[in-house]
Every structure is written in structure tokens, then in C-alpha cells.
PDB file of C-alpha atoms (C1' of nucleotides) in Angstrom:
ATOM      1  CA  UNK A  85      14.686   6.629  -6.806  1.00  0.00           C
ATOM      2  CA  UNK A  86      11.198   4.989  -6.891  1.00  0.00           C
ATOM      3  CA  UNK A  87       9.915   8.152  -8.798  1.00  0.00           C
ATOM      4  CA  UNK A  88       9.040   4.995 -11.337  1.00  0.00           C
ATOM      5  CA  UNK A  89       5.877   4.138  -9.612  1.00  0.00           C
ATOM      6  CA  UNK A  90       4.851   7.663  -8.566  1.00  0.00           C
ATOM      7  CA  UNK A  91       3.910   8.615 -12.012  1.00  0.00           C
ATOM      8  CA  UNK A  92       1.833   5.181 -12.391  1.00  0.00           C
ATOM      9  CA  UNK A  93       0.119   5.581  -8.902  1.00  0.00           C
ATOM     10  CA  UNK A  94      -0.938   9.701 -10.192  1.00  0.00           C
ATOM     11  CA  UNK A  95      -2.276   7.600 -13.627  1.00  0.00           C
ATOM     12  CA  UNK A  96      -4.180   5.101 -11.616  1.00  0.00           C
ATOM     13  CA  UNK A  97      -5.988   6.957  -8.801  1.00  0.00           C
ATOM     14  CA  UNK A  98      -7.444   9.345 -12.094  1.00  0.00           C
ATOM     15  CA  UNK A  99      -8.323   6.546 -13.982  1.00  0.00           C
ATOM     16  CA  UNK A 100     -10.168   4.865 -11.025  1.00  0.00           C
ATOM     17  CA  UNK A 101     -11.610   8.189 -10.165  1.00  0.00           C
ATOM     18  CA  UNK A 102     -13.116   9.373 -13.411  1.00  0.00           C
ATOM     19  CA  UNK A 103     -12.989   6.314 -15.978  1.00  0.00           C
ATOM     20  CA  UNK A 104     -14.180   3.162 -13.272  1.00  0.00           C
ATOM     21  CA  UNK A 105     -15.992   5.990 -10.862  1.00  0.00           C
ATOM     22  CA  UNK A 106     -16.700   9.211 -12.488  1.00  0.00           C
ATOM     23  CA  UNK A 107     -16.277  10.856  -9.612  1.00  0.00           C
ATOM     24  CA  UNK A 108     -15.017  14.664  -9.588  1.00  0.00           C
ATOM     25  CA  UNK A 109     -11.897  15.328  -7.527  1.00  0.00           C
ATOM     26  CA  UNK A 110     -14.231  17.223  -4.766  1.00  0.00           C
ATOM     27  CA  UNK A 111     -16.699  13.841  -4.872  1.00  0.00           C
ATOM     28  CA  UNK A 112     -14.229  11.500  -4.396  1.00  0.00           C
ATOM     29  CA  UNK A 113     -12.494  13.921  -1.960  1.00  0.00           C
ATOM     30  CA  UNK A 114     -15.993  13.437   0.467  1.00  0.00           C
ATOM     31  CA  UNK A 115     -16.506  10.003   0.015  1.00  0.00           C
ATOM     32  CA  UNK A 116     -12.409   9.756   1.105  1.00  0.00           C
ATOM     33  CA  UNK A 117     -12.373  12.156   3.850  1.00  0.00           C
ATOM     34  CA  UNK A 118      -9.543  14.083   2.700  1.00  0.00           C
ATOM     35  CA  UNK A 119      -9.230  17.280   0.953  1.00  0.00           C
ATOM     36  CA  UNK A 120      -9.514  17.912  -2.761  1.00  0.00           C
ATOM     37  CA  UNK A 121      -6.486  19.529  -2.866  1.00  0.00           C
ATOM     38  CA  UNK A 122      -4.420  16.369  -1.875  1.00  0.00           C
ATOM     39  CA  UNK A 123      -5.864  14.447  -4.886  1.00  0.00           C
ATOM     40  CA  UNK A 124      -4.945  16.989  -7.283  1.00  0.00           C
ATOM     41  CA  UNK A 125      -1.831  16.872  -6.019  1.00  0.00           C
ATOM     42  CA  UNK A 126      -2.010  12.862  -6.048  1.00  0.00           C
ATOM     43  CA  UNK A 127      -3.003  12.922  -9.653  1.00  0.00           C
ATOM     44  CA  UNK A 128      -0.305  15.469 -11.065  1.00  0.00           C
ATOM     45  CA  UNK A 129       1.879  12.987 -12.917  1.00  0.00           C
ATOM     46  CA  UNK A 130       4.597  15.450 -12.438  1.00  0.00           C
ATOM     47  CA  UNK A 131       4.255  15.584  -8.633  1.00  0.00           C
ATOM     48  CA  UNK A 132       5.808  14.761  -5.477  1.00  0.00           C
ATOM     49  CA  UNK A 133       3.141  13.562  -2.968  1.00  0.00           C
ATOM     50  CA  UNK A 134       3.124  10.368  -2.353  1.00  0.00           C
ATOM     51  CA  UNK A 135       0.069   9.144  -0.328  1.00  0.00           C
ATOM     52  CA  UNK A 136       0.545   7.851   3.029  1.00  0.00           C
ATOM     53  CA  UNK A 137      -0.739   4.751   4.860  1.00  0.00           C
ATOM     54  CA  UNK A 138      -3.852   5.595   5.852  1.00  0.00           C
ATOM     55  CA  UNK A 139      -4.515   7.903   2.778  1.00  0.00           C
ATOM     56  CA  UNK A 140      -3.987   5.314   0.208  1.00  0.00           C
ATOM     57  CA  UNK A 141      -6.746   2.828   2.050  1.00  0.00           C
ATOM     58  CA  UNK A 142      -8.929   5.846   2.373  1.00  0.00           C
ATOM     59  CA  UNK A 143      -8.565   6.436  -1.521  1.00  0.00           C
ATOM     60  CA  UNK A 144      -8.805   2.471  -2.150  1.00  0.00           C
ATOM     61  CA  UNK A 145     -11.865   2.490  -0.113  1.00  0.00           C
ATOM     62  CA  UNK A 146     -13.554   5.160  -1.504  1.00  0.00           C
ATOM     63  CA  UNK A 147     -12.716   3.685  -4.834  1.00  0.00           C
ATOM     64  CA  UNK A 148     -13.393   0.298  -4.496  1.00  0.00           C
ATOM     65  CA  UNK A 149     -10.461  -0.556  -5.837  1.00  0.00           C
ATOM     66  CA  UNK A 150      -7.012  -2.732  -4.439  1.00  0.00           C
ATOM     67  CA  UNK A 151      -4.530  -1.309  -3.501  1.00  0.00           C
ATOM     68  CA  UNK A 152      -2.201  -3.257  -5.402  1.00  0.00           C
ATOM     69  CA  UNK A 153      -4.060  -1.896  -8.448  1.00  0.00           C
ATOM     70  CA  UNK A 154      -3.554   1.669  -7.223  1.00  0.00           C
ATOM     71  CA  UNK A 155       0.046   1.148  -6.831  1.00  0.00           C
ATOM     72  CA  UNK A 156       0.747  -0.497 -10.080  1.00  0.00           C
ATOM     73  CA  UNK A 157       1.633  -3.763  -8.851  1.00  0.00           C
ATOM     74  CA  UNK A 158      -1.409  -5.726 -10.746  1.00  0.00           C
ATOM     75  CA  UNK A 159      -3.237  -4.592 -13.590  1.00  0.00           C
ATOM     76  CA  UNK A 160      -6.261  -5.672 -12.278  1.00  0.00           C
ATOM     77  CA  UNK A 161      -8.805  -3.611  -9.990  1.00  0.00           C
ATOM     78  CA  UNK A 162     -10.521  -5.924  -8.571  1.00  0.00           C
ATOM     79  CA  UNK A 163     -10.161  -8.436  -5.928  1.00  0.00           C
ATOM     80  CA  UNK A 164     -10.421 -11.632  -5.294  1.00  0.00           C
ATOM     81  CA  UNK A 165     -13.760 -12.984  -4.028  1.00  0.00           C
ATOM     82  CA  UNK A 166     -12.901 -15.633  -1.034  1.00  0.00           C
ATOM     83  CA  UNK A 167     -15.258 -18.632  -2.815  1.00  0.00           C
ATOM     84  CA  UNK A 168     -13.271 -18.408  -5.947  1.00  0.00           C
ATOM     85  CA  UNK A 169      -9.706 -18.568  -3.833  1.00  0.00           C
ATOM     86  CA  UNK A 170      -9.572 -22.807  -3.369  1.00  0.00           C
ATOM     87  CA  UNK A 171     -10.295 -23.256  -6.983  1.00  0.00           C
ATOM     88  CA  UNK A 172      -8.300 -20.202  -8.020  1.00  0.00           C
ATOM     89  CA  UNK A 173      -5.509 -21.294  -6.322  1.00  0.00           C
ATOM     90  CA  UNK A 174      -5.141 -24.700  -7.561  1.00  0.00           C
ATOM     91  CA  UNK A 175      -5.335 -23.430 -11.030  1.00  0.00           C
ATOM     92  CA  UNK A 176      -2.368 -21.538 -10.563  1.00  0.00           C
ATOM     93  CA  UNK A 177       0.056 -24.537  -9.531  1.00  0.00           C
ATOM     94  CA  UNK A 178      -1.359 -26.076 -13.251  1.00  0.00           C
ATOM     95  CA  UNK A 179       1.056 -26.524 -16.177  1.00  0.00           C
ATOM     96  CA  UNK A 180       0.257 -24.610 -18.610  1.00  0.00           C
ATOM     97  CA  UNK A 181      -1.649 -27.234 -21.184  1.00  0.00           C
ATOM     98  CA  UNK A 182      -3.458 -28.638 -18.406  1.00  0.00           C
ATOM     99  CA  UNK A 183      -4.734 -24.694 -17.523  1.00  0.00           C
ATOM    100  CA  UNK A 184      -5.475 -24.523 -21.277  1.00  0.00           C
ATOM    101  CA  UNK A 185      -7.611 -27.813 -21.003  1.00  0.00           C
ATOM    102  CA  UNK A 186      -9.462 -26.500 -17.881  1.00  0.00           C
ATOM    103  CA  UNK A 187     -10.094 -23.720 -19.400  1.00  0.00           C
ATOM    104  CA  UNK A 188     -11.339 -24.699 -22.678  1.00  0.00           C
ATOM    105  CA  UNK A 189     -13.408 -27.613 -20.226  1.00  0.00           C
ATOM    106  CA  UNK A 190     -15.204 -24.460 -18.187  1.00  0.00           C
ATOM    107  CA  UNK A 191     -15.985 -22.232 -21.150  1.00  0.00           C
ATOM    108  CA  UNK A 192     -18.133 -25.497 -22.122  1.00  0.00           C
ATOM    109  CA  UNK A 193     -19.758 -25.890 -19.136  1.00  0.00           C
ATOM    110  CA  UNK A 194     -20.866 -21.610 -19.503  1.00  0.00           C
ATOM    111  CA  UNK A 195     -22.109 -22.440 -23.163  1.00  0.00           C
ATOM    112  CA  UNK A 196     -24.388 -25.660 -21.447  1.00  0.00           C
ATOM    113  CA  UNK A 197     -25.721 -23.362 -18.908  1.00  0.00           C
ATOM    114  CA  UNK A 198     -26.660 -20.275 -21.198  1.00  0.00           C
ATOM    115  CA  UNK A 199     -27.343 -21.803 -24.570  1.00  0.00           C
ATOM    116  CA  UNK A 200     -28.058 -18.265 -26.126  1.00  0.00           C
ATOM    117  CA  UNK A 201     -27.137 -15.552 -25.117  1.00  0.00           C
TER     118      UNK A 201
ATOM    119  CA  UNK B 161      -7.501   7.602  14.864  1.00  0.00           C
ATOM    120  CA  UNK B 162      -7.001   4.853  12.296  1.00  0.00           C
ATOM    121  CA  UNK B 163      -5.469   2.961  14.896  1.00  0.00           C
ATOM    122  CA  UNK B 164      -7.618  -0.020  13.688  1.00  0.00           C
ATOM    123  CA  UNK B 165      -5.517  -0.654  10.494  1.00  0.00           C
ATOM    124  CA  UNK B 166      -2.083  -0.069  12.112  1.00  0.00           C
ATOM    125  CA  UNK B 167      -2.156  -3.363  14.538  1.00  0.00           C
ATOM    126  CA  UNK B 168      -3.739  -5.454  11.471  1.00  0.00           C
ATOM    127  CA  UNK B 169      -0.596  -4.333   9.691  1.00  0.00           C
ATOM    128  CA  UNK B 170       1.750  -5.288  11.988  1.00  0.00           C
ATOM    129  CA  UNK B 171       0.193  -8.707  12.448  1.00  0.00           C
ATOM    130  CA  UNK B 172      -0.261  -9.233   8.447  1.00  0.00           C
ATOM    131  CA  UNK B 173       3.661  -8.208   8.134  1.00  0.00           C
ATOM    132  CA  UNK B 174       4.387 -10.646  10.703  1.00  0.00           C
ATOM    133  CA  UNK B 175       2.363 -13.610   9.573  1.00  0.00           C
ATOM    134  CA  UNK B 176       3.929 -12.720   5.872  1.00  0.00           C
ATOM    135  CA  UNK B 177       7.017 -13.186   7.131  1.00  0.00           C
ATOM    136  CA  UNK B 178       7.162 -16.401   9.690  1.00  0.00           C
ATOM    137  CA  UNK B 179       4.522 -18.567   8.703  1.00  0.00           C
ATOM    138  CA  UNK B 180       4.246 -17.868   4.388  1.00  0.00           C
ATOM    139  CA  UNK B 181       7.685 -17.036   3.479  1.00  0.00           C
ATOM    140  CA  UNK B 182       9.907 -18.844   6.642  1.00  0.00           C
ATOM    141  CA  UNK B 183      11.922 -15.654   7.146  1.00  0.00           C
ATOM    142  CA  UNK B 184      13.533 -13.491  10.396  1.00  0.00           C
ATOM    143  CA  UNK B 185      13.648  -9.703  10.385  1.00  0.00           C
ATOM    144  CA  UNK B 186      17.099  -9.848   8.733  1.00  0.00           C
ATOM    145  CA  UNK B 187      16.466 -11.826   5.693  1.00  0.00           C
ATOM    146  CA  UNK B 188      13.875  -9.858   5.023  1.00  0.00           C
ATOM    147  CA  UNK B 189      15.445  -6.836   5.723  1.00  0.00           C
ATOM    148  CA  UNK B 190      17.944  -8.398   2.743  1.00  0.00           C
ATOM    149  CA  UNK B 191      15.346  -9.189   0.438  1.00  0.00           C
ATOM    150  CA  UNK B 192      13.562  -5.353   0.984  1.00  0.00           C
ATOM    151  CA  UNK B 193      16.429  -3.267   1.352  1.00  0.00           C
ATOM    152  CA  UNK B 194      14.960  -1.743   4.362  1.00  0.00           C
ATOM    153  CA  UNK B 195      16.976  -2.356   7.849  1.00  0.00           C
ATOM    154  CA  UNK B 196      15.735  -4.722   9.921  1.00  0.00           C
ATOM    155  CA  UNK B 197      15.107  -2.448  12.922  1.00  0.00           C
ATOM    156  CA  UNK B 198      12.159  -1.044  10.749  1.00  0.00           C
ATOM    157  CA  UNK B 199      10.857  -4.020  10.175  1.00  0.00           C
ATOM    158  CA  UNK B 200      10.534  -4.583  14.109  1.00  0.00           C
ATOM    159  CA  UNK B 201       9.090  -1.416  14.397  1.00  0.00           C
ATOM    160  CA  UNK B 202       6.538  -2.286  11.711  1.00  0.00           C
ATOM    161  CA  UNK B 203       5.858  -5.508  13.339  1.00  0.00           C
ATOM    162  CA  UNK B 204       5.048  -4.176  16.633  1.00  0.00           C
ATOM    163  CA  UNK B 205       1.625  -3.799  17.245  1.00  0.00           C
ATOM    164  CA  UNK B 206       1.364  -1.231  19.725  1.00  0.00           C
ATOM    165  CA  UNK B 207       3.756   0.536  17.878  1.00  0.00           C
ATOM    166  CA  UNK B 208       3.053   3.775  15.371  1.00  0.00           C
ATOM    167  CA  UNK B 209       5.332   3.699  13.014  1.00  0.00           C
ATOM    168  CA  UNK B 210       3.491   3.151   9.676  1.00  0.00           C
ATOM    169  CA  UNK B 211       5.363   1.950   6.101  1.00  0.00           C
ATOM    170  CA  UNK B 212       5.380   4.753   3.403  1.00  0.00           C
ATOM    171  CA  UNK B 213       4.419   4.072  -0.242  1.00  0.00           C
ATOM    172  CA  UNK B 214       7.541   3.563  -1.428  1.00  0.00           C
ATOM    173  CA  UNK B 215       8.134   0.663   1.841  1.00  0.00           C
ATOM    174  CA  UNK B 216       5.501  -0.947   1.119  1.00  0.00           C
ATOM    175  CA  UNK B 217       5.799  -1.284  -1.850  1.00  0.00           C
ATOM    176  CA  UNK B 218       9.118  -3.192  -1.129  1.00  0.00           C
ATOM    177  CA  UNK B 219       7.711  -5.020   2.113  1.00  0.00           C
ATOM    178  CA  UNK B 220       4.975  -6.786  -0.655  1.00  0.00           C
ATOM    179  CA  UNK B 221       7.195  -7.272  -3.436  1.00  0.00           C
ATOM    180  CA  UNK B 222      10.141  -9.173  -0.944  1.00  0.00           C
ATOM    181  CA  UNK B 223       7.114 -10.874   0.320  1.00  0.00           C
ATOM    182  CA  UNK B 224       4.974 -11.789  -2.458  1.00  0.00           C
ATOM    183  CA  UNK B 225       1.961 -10.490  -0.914  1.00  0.00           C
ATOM    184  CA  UNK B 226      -0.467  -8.331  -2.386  1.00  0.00           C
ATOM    185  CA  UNK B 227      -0.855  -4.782  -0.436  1.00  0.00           C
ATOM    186  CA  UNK B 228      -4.001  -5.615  -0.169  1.00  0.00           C
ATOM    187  CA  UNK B 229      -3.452  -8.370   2.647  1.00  0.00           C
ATOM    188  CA  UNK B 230      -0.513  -6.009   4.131  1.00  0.00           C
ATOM    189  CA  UNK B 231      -3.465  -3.903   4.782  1.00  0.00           C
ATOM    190  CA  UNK B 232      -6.113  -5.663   5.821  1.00  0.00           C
ATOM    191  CA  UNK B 233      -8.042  -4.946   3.020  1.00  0.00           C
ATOM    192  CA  UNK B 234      -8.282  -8.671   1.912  1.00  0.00           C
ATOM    193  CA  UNK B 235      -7.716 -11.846   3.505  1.00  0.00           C
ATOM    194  CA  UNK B 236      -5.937 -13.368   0.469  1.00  0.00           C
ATOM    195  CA  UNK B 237      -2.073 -12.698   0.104  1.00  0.00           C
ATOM    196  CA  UNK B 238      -2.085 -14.130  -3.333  1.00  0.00           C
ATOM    197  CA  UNK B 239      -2.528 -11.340  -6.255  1.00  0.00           C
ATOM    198  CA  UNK B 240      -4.769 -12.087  -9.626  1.00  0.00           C
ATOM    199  CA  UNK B 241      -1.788 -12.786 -12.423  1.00  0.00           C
ATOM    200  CA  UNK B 242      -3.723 -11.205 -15.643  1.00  0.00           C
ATOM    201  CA  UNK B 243      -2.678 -14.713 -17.172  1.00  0.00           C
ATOM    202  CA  UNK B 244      -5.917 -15.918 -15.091  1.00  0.00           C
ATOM    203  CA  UNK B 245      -8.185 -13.068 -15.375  1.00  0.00           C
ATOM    204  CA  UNK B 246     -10.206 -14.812 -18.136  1.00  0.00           C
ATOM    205  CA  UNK B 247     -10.177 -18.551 -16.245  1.00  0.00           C
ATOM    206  CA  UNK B 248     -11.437 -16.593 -13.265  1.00  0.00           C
ATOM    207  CA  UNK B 249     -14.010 -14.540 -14.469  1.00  0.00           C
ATOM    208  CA  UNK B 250     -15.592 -17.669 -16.150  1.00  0.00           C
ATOM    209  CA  UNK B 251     -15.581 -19.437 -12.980  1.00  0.00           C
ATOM    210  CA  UNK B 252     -17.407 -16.929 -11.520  1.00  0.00           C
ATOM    211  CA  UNK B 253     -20.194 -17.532 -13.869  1.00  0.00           C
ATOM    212  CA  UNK B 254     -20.098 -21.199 -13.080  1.00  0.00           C
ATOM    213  CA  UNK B 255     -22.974 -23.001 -11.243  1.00  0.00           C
ATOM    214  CA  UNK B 256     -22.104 -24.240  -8.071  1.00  0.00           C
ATOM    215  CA  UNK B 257     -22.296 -28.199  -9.586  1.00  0.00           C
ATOM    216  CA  UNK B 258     -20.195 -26.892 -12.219  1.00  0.00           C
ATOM    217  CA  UNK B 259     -18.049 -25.208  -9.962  1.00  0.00           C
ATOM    218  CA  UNK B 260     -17.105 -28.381  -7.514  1.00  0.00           C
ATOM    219  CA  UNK B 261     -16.778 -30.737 -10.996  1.00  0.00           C
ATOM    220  CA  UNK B 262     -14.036 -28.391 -11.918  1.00  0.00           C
ATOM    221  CA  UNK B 263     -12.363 -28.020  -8.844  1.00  0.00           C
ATOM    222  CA  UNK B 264     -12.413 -31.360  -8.822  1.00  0.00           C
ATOM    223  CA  UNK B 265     -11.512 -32.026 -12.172  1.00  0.00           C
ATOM    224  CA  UNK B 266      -8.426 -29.687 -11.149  1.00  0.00           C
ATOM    225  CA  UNK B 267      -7.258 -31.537  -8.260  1.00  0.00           C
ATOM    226  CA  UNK B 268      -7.014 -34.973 -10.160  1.00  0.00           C
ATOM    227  CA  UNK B 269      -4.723 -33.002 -12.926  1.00  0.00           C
ATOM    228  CA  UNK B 270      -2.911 -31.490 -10.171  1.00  0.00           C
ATOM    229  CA  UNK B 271      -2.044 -35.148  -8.095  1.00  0.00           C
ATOM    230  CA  UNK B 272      -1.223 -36.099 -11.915  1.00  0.00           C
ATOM    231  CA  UNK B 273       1.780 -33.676 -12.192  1.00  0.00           C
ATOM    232  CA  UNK B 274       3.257 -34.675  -8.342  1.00  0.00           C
ATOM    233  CA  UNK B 275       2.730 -37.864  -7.915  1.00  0.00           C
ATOM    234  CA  UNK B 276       4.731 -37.988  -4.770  1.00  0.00           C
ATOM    235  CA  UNK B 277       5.367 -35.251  -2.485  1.00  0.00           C
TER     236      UNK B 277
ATOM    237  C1'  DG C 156      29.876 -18.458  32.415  1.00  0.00           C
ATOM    238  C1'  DG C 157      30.451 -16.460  27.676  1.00  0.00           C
ATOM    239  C1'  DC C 158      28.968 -16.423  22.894  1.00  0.00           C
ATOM    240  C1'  DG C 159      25.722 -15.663  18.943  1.00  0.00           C
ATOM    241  C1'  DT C 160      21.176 -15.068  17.076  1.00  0.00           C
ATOM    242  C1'  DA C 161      16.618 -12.909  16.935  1.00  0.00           C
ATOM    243  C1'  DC C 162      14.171  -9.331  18.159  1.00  0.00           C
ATOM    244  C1'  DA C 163      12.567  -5.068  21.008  1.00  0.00           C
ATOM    245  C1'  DT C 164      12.803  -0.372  22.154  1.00  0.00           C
ATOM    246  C1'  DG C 165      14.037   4.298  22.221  1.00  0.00           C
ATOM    247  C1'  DT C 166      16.431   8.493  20.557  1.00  0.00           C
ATOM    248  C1'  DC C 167      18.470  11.470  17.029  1.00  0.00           C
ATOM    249  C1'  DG C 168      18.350  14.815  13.088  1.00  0.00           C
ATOM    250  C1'  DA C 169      16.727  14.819   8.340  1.00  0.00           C
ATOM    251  C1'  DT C 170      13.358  14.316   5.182  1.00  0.00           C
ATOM    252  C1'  DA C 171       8.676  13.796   3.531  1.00  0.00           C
ATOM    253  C1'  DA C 172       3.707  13.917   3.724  1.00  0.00           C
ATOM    254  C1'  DC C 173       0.178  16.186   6.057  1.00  0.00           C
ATOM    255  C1'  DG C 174      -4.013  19.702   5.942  1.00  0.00           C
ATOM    256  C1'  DT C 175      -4.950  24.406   4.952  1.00  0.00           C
ATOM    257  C1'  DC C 176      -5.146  28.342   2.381  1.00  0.00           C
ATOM    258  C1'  DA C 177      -4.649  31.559  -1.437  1.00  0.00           C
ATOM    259  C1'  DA C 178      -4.436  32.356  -6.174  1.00  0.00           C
ATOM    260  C1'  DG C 179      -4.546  30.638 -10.542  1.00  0.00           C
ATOM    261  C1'  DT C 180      -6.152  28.329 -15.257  1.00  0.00           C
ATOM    262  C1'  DG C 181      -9.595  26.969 -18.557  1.00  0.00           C
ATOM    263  C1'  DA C 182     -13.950  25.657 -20.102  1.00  0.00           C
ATOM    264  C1'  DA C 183     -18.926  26.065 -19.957  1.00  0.00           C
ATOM    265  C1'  DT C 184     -22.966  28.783 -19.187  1.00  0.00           C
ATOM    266  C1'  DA C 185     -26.005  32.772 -18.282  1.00  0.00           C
TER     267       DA C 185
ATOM    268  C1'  DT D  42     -18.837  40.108 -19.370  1.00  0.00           C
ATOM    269  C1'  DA D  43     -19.634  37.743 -15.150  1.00  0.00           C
ATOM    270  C1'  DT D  44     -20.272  33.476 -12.736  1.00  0.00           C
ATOM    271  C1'  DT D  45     -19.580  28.910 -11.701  1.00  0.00           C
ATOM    272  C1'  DC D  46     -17.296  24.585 -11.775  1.00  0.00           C
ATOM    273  C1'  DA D  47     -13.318  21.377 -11.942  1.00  0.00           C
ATOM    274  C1'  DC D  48      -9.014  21.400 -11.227  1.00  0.00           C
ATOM    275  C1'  DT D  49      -3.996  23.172 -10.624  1.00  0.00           C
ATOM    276  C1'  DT D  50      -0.177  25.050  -8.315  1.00  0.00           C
ATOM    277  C1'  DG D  51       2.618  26.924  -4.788  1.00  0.00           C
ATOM    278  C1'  DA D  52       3.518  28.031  -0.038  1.00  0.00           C
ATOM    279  C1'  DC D  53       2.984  27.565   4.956  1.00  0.00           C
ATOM    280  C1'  DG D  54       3.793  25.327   9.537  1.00  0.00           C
ATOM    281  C1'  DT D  55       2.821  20.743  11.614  1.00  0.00           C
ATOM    282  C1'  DT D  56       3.476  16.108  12.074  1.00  0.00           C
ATOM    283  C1'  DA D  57       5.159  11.526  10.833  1.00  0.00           C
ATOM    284  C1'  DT D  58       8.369   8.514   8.794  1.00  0.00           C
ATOM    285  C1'  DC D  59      12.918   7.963   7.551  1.00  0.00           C
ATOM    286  C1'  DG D  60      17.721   5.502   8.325  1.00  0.00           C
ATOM    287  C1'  DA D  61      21.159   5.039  11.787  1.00  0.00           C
ATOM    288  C1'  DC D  62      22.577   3.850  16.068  1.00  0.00           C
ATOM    289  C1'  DA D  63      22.790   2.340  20.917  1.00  0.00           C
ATOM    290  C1'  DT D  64      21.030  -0.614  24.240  1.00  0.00           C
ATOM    291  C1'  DG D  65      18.384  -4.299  26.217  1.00  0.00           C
ATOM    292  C1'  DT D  66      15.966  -8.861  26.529  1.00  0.00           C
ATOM    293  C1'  DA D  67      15.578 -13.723  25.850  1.00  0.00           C
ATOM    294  C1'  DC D  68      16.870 -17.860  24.057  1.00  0.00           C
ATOM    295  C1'  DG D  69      19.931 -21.854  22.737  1.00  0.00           C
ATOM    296  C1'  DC D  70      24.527 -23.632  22.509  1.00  0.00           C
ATOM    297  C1'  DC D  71      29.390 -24.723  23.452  1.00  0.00           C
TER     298       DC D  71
END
DNA sequence: GGCGTACATGTCGATAACGTCAAGTGAATA
DNA sequence: TATTCACTTGACGTTATCGACATGTACGCC
């Protein structure tokens, strides 16, 4: 079981690697510290490895990525900046309209600060 | 070597576990799927025993925690839900006036939907 | 004292990931 | 054609994690 988020972790570390990166398999096998041959086998969708603990920070590291992203539990690379996190975390215990309203209220206060772009 | 991570881990899994979700080694052996004498192992900070993918994958999802904060790699256990992506990338771009208005704009809408604890 | 809960610690064989190496494909270039 | 580059694939022995289990500690409670 599990082979579900194999495939998407082989999908993710190429995409980060050439598409977000481009970075060939031996570049990204430096700036990691482990061989090119474990990536390849990383990134065959159709594979078995599966990295381990310290591998997949070494990859996310090298990457710049989360891990999280890596392992296809968010869709989104990057992290979250710590000054953001107070605000950001408020937002989230919102109802929805009222997340609409802030929203719409801090796309306004962009438009006043850049008038044209 | 990599010894650094490993104790991080073990407190992170820890801290998850007590003080955020309120649970012992047994519920959240329940909630994982994984037995709870792994879990003590994991916790253990001189210990060696490292999760694989696939358990820690299941250690963050039980939790709610990104990997991310399971590893050390950020101090935040909350994830970015793509619903938010577009809010928080604005308030990136925010001046810092701007960005304490809205915050506090936020908080008043937020004592508006719970009144009372 | 005797119980139950929460957790720690260590051992066992089985399985899985490790790094390394060799040999291969395919595309681009000289 | 020959060479190089990027990558693939398979095999090897080594090492680490796996789940399961037994045992031990420490605490509160009746």
C-alpha cells in the first residue's frame, strides 16, 4: 500500500529539479550530497525507492522546496515566511464572506500603493 | 552524522503530540496506524530510529502538521491551504501600515464571529 | 499492597533503503 | 562514426527501519 504517493513524490522531486530549478540530475546530485544514481531512481515514476529521512531534507534543501510539497501533501512549494504567520493565521479561522471581504479590502490597499503598474 | 535533525525530530513529534493535539502515544498510535512503541522510539531523543516516508507521512497527517515542522525545517506546524495562496501572496506585498490595519481589521471580524469564548 | 495507565527500552527476524558500480539508452555534436 | 552528456536500469552487499514482543519504570488511585 502507499505506492499512491510514491508516484507523486518521483513527479515532484523532477518538477522541482528541472521546471522550479533546472538543475541536471548530476547538479542537483552535488548540491544534495548524494549520488546521481539515487535521484534517477527517485524520479522513475515506476520505481521503488523511497527516500529516507535524511535524504528527503537533503533533496528539500538542495531544492528549496518543503517537504510537504515534495511529498504531495500541499500543492504549494513554498513556505511560510514567520511575519506573515499572525496575520495568516487569523485569516484562516475567518468565515468565508468575511475572508472574501478581507480580501477584496487588501487587493485595494495593493492598487493605493502601486497606482500603475 | 545528521544527528542534528534526529533529536529536533523527536522533540517536534513530541510537542505535536502533547501540547497541539492533547494526545498520549496510544491515541496517536490509533489515529496513525503505527504502534505506539514506535512512536516512543521516535520520540526519544537520544534514540536512532528515524520515520520512513511512508511514517511520516502518517505521523503529519494524524497530526495535522506539516513535514516541514516534523523536520525542523520550519517553525510553523500549520500548512498553506491553496484556498489562501492568493490572500497571502497579496499580503506579502502589503506595506507594513497596511499590513497592521489589516491584521487589525481581521481581529475585529474575528471577535465578531465568537463573541464569547 | 495491588491495579491500571503512560511511557521507556531492548531484542528479534524481515524488509527496505542505502551507496556503489557496471552497462545501457537516446539525443546532440564534432 | 565517434564522443559526450543526461539519464536509466539492474545488481550487489551493507545498513537501517520495520512491526512485534517482552520487560521495566514511574505515577496515581482504590
Amino acid at each position: 500500500m502507499e505506492e499512491f504517493g510514491r508516484k507523486l513524490f518521483a513527479e515532484r522531486l523532477r518538477d522541482a529539479r528541472e521546471r522550479l530549478r533546472g538543475l541536471t540530475q548530476a547538479q542537483l546530485a552535488d548540491k544534495s550530497g548524494l549520488p546521481s544514481t539515487s535521484i534517477s531512481h527517485f524520479e522513475n515514476p515506476e520505481g521503488t525507492r523511497k527516500p529516507s529521512f535524511d535524504n528527503l531534507r537533503r533533496l528539500a534543501n538542495a531544492l528549496e522546496v518543503t517537504t510537504d510539497y515534495l511529498l504531495g501533501r500541499s500543492d504549494d512549494h513554498i513556505g511560510m515566511p514567520l511575519a506573515a504567520d499572525a496575520l495568516y493565521r487569523d485569516v484562516q479561522n475567518l468565515t468565508d464572506v468575511d475572508k472574501e471581504f478581507a480580501q477584496a479590502m487588501i487587493k485595494k490597499m495593493l492598487e493605493k500603493n502601486q497606482p500603475k503598474e
